[in-house]
Amino acid sequence: MTTLNLRVVQTDVERGLILVEGAVPGAAGGWIHVRDAVKKPLPKDAPVPGKFRMPAAPETAAAPAPTEG
């Protein structure tokens, strides 16, 4: 089902959330797919959707140098 005229109110990149104003169909706690409107072509200077920041990977400690013996 497609719902039109919803407004993105706020985004929380750290938690990966998009806050939407308006009624979203479906069961509570369900997943939704958000995409750009396709009513008319985007202007050339329209911002491109960005990626969510991925958490930094933990750095691994370097293996100790082998000892000769």
N, CA, C and O atoms as CSV, one atom per row, in Angstrom:
chain,resi,resn,atom,element,x,y,z
A,1,MET,N,N,0.853,-1.169,0.000
A,1,MET,CA,C,0.000,0.000,0.000
A,1,MET,C,C,0.904,1.238,0.000
A,1,MET,O,O,1.919,1.270,0.696
A,2,THR,N,N,0.544,2.216,-0.753
A,2,THR,CA,C,1.302,3.457,-0.822
A,2,THR,C,C,0.508,4.559,-0.140
A,2,THR,O,O,-0.700,4.681,-0.345
A,3,THR,N,N,1.182,5.356,0.665
A,3,THR,CA,C,0.552,6.483,1.331
A,3,THR,C,C,1.262,7.754,0.886
A,3,THR,O,O,2.490,7.833,0.924
A,4,LEU,N,N,0.489,8.739,0.466
A,4,LEU,CA,C,1.055,9.999,-0.005
A,4,LEU,C,C,0.933,11.077,1.055
A,4,LEU,O,O,0.184,10.938,2.022
A,5,ASN,N,N,1.673,12.145,0.859
A,5,ASN,CA,C,1.602,13.361,1.667
A,5,ASN,C,C,1.988,13.161,3.129
A,5,ASN,O,O,1.445,13.828,4.009
A,6,LEU,N,N,2.913,12.257,3.394
A,6,LEU,CA,C,3.476,12.142,4.730
A,6,LEU,C,C,4.689,13.055,4.788
A,6,LEU,O,O,5.361,13.279,3.781
A,7,ARG,N,N,4.957,13.571,5.957
A,7,ARG,CA,C,6.047,14.528,6.103
A,7,ARG,C,C,7.084,13.961,7.074
A,7,ARG,O,O,6.744,13.519,8.172
A,8,VAL,N,N,8.356,13.979,6.654
A,8,VAL,CA,C,9.444,13.575,7.545
A,8,VAL,C,C,9.689,14.738,8.497
A,8,VAL,O,O,10.051,15.834,8.070
A,9,VAL,N,N,9.489,14.493,9.790
A,9,VAL,CA,C,9.606,15.533,10.802
A,9,VAL,C,C,11.027,15.615,11.336
A,9,VAL,O,O,11.564,16.705,11.530
A,10,GLN,N,N,11.633,14.458,11.571
A,10,GLN,CA,C,12.960,14.430,12.186
A,10,GLN,C,C,13.618,13.097,11.863
A,10,GLN,O,O,12.935,12.101,11.627
A,11,THR,N,N,14.941,13.083,11.855
A,11,THR,CA,C,15.684,11.842,11.705
A,11,THR,C,C,16.645,11.692,12.871
A,11,THR,O,O,17.160,12.679,13.395
A,12,ASP,N,N,16.880,10.462,13.269
A,12,ASP,CA,C,17.838,10.147,14.331
A,12,ASP,C,C,18.815,9.138,13.749
A,12,ASP,O,O,18.552,7.935,13.731
A,13,VAL,N,N,19.945,9.644,13.274
A,13,VAL,CA,C,20.924,8.806,12.600
A,13,VAL,C,C,21.532,7.792,13.557
A,13,VAL,O,O,21.769,6.645,13.177
A,14,GLU,N,N,21.785,8.200,14.787
A,14,GLU,CA,C,22.415,7.308,15.751
A,14,GLU,C,C,21.575,6.049,15.999
A,14,GLU,O,O,22.127,4.957,16.140
A,15,ARG,N,N,20.263,6.192,16.051
A,15,ARG,CA,C,19.382,5.046,16.306
A,15,ARG,C,C,18.746,4.506,15.032
A,15,ARG,O,O,18.029,3.506,15.083
A,16,GLY,N,N,18.992,5.149,13.883
A,16,GLY,CA,C,18.453,4.685,12.613
A,16,GLY,C,C,16.956,4.873,12.494
A,16,GLY,O,O,16.264,3.996,11.977
A,17,LEU,N,N,16.432,6.019,12.972
A,17,LEU,CA,C,14.992,6.270,12.973
A,17,LEU,C,C,14.626,7.428,12.057
A,17,LEU,O,O,15.398,8.373,11.889
A,18,ILE,N,N,13.439,7.342,11.467
A,18,ILE,CA,C,12.850,8.437,10.708
A,18,ILE,C,C,11.492,8.698,11.327
A,18,ILE,O,O,10.652,7.799,11.366
A,19,LEU,N,N,11.252,9.919,11.818
A,19,LEU,CA,C,9.969,10.273,12.415
A,19,LEU,C,C,9.086,10.872,11.334
A,19,LEU,O,O,9.449,11.855,10.688
A,20,VAL,N,N,7.899,10.254,11.144
A,20,VAL,CA,C,6.990,10.640,10.069
A,20,VAL,C,C,5.709,11.176,10.681
A,20,VAL,O,O,5.174,10.606,11.631
A,21,GLU,N,N,5.218,12.289,10.122
A,21,GLU,CA,C,3.949,12.849,10.560
A,21,GLU,C,C,2.866,12.369,9.606
A,21,GLU,O,O,2.954,12.597,8.400
A,22,GLY,N,N,1.858,11.713,10.131
A,22,GLY,CA,C,0.767,11.202,9.321
A,22,GLY,C,C,0.507,9.742,9.644
A,22,GLY,O,O,1.287,9.100,10.347
A,23,ALA,N,N,-0.590,9.229,9.126
A,23,ALA,CA,C,-0.982,7.843,9.391
A,23,ALA,C,C,-0.209,6.902,8.475
A,23,ALA,O,O,-0.207,7.065,7.254
A,24,VAL,N,N,0.447,5.913,9.083
A,24,VAL,CA,C,1.187,4.909,8.329
A,24,VAL,C,C,0.414,3.591,8.432
A,24,VAL,O,O,0.201,3.099,9.540
A,25,PRO,N,N,-0.010,3.010,7.308
A,25,PRO,CA,C,-0.789,1.774,7.371
A,25,PRO,C,C,0.063,0.588,7.813
A,25,PRO,O,O,1.286,0.597,7.668
A,26,GLY,N,N,-0.597,-0.423,8.350
A,26,GLY,CA,C,0.094,-1.641,8.740
A,26,GLY,C,C,0.000,-1.881,10.231
A,26,GLY,O,O,-0.540,-1.067,10.980
A,27,ALA,N,N,0.538,-3.013,10.645
A,27,ALA,CA,C,0.507,-3.394,12.053
A,27,ALA,C,C,1.504,-2.567,12.853
A,27,ALA,O,O,2.532,-2.140,12.328
A,28,ALA,N,N,1.194,-2.346,14.122
A,28,ALA,CA,C,2.100,-1.616,15.000
A,28,ALA,C,C,3.411,-2.385,15.116
A,28,ALA,O,O,3.416,-3.607,15.265
A,29,GLY,N,N,4.515,-1.659,15.045
A,29,GLY,CA,C,5.829,-2.283,15.149
A,29,GLY,C,C,6.310,-2.906,13.854
A,29,GLY,O,O,7.359,-3.550,13.837
A,30,GLY,N,N,5.568,-2.731,12.768
A,30,GLY,CA,C,5.952,-3.319,11.488
A,30,GLY,C,C,7.010,-2.482,10.778
A,30,GLY,O,O,7.327,-1.371,11.201
A,31,TRP,N,N,7.542,-3.021,9.713
A,31,TRP,CA,C,8.550,-2.343,8.905
A,31,TRP,C,C,7.864,-1.589,7.768
A,31,TRP,O,O,6.847,-2.039,7.240
A,32,ILE,N,N,8.423,-0.453,7.400
A,32,ILE,CA,C,7.911,0.295,6.254
A,32,ILE,C,C,9.068,0.595,5.303
A,32,ILE,O,O,10.233,0.576,5.700
A,33,HIS,N,N,8.738,0.868,4.066
A,33,HIS,CA,C,9.724,1.225,3.043
A,33,HIS,C,C,9.479,2.688,2.688
A,33,HIS,O,O,8.383,3.043,2.253
A,34,VAL,N,N,10.482,3.533,2.868
A,34,VAL,CA,C,10.360,4.963,2.583
A,34,VAL,C,C,11.137,5.251,1.307
A,34,VAL,O,O,12.288,4.840,1.162
A,35,ARG,N,N,10.499,5.960,0.386
A,35,ARG,CA,C,11.175,6.322,-0.861
A,35,ARG,C,C,10.709,7.699,-1.306
A,35,ARG,O,O,9.718,8.229,-0.804
A,36,ASP,N,N,11.430,8.261,-2.245
A,36,ASP,CA,C,11.073,9.568,-2.785
A,36,ASP,C,C,9.771,9.479,-3.564
A,36,ASP,O,O,9.424,8.422,-4.092
A,37,ALA,N,N,9.054,10.592,-3.633
A,37,ALA,CA,C,7.829,10.659,-4.427
A,37,ALA,C,C,8.182,10.588,-5.905
A,37,ALA,O,O,9.268,11.004,-6.308
A,38,VAL,N,N,7.279,10.068,-6.704
A,38,VAL,CA,C,7.516,9.943,-8.147
A,38,VAL,C,C,6.472,10.713,-8.950
A,38,VAL,O,O,6.212,10.386,-10.108
A,39,LYS,N,N,5.876,11.731,-8.341
A,39,LYS,CA,C,4.831,12.501,-9.022
A,39,LYS,C,C,5.394,13.290,-10.196
A,39,LYS,O,O,4.746,13.413,-11.235
A,40,LYS,N,N,6.590,13.821,-10.033
A,40,LYS,CA,C,7.222,14.588,-11.102
A,40,LYS,C,C,8.735,14.460,-10.954
A,40,LYS,O,O,9.218,14.112,-9.877
A,41,PRO,N,N,9.488,14.734,-12.016
A,41,PRO,CA,C,10.946,14.601,-11.940
A,41,PRO,C,C,11.551,15.547,-10.896
A,41,PRO,O,O,11.069,16.663,-10.700
A,42,LEU,N,N,12.611,15.083,-10.234
A,42,LEU,CA,C,13.293,15.919,-9.251
A,42,LEU,C,C,14.090,17.014,-9.938
A,42,LEU,O,O,14.613,16.801,-11.032
A,43,PRO,N,N,14.192,18.191,-9.313
A,43,PRO,CA,C,15.061,19.227,-9.864
A,43,PRO,C,C,16.516,18.786,-9.782
A,43,PRO,O,O,16.862,17.921,-8.977
A,44,LYS,N,N,17.369,19.380,-10.616
A,44,LYS,CA,C,18.784,19.010,-10.644
A,44,LYS,C,C,19.477,19.264,-9.312
A,44,LYS,O,O,20.393,18.527,-8.946
A,45,ASP,N,N,19.053,20.300,-8.576
A,45,ASP,CA,C,19.723,20.654,-7.327
A,45,ASP,C,C,19.079,20.009,-6.094
A,45,ASP,O,O,19.373,20.415,-4.970
A,46,ALA,N,N,18.209,19.015,-6.285
A,46,ALA,CA,C,17.563,18.346,-5.155
A,46,ALA,C,C,18.583,17.512,-4.391
A,46,ALA,O,O,19.439,16.877,-5.006
A,47,PRO,N,N,18.508,17.500,-3.053
A,47,PRO,CA,C,19.470,16.693,-2.286
A,47,PRO,C,C,19.223,15.204,-2.517
A,47,PRO,O,O,18.086,14.764,-2.691
A,48,VAL,N,N,20.304,14.451,-2.512
A,48,VAL,CA,C,20.239,13.008,-2.700
A,48,VAL,C,C,20.164,12.356,-1.325
A,48,VAL,O,O,20.892,12.764,-0.420
A,49,PRO,N,N,19.298,11.346,-1.140
A,49,PRO,CA,C,19.240,10.696,0.176
A,49,PRO,C,C,20.601,10.148,0.567
A,49,PRO,O,O,21.325,9.593,-0.260
A,50,GLY,N,N,20.938,10.312,1.840
A,50,GLY,CA,C,22.233,9.842,2.333
A,50,GLY,C,C,22.112,8.486,2.990
A,50,GLY,O,O,21.015,7.957,3.171
A,51,LYS,N,N,23.251,7.937,3.341
A,51,LYS,CA,C,23.286,6.650,4.022
A,51,LYS,C,C,23.322,6.890,5.521
A,51,LYS,O,O,23.793,7.926,5.989
A,52,PHE,N,N,22.815,5.915,6.265
A,52,PHE,CA,C,22.962,5.977,7.710
A,52,PHE,C,C,24.408,5.696,8.045
A,52,PHE,O,O,25.069,4.901,7.377
A,53,ARG,N,N,24.890,6.344,9.073
A,53,ARG,CA,C,26.254,6.081,9.511
A,53,ARG,C,C,26.305,4.724,10.191
A,53,ARG,O,O,25.491,4.417,11.062
A,54,MET,N,N,27.258,3.932,9.786
A,54,MET,CA,C,27.448,2.625,10.400
A,54,MET,C,C,28.349,2.797,11.616
A,54,MET,O,O,29.277,3.604,11.578
A,55,PRO,N,N,28.097,2.054,12.700
A,55,PRO,CA,C,28.976,2.159,13.863
A,55,PRO,C,C,30.394,1.750,13.486
A,55,PRO,O,O,30.599,0.856,12.665
A,56,ALA,N,N,31.356,2.408,14.090
A,56,ALA,CA,C,32.750,2.116,13.798
A,56,ALA,C,C,33.087,0.696,14.251
A,56,ALA,O,O,32.688,0.265,15.333
A,57,ALA,N,N,33.821,-0.013,13.414
A,57,ALA,CA,C,34.222,-1.381,13.755
A,57,ALA,C,C,35.292,-1.321,14.836
A,57,ALA,O,O,36.172,-0.461,14.787
A,58,PRO,N,N,35.230,-2.214,15.802
A,58,PRO,CA,C,36.252,-2.198,16.842
A,58,PRO,C,C,37.607,-2.549,16.244
A,58,PRO,O,O,37.717,-3.440,15.401
A,59,GLU,N,N,38.623,-1.844,16.687
A,59,GLU,CA,C,39.962,-2.102,16.177
A,59,GLU,C,C,40.501,-3.353,16.840
A,59,GLU,O,O,40.321,-3.570,18.038
A,60,THR,N,N,41.163,-4.171,16.040
A,60,THR,CA,C,41.745,-5.391,16.594
A,60,THR,C,C,43.195,-5.123,16.949
A,60,THR,O,O,43.897,-4.397,16.245
A,61,ALA,N,N,43.628,-5.708,18.034
A,61,ALA,CA,C,45.019,-5.542,18.460
A,61,ALA,C,C,45.915,-6.319,17.521
A,61,ALA,O,O,45.566,-7.408,17.066
A,62,ALA,N,N,47.079,-5.746,17.234
A,62,ALA,CA,C,48.033,-6.403,16.350
A,62,ALA,C,C,48.592,-7.644,17.051
A,62,ALA,O,O,48.798,-7.649,18.265
A,63,ALA,N,N,48.831,-8.684,16.270
A,63,ALA,CA,C,49.376,-9.915,16.835
A,63,ALA,C,C,50.817,-9.667,17.294
A,63,ALA,O,O,51.561,-8.961,16.614
A,64,PRO,N,N,51.221,-10.231,18.426
A,64,PRO,CA,C,52.594,-10.014,18.884
A,64,PRO,C,C,53.587,-10.646,17.915
A,64,PRO,O,O,53.304,-11.663,17.282
A,65,ALA,N,N,54.741,-10.029,17.818
A,65,ALA,CA,C,55.783,-10.532,16.915
A,65,ALA,C,C,56.308,-11.859,17.447
A,65,ALA,O,O,56.478,-12.024,18.655
A,66,PRO,N,N,56.568,-12.814,16.539
A,66,PRO,CA,C,57.083,-14.110,17.008
A,66,PRO,C,C,58.484,-13.958,17.600
A,66,PRO,O,O,59.288,-13.154,17.128
A,67,THR,N,N,58.753,-14.726,18.615
A,67,THR,CA,C,60.077,-14.671,19.244
A,67,THR,C,C,60.911,-15.832,18.733
A,67,THR,O,O,60.417,-16.944,18.547
A,68,GLU,N,N,62.149,-15.555,18.519
A,68,GLU,CA,C,63.064,-16.610,18.077
A,68,GLU,C,C,63.678,-17.263,19.300
A,68,GLU,O,O,64.030,-16.573,20.256
A,69,GLY,N,N,63.808,-18.524,19.289
A,69,GLY,CA,C,64.321,-19.091,20.497
A,69,GLY,C,C,64.883,-20.382,20.376
A,69,GLY,O,O,65.349,-20.948,21.365
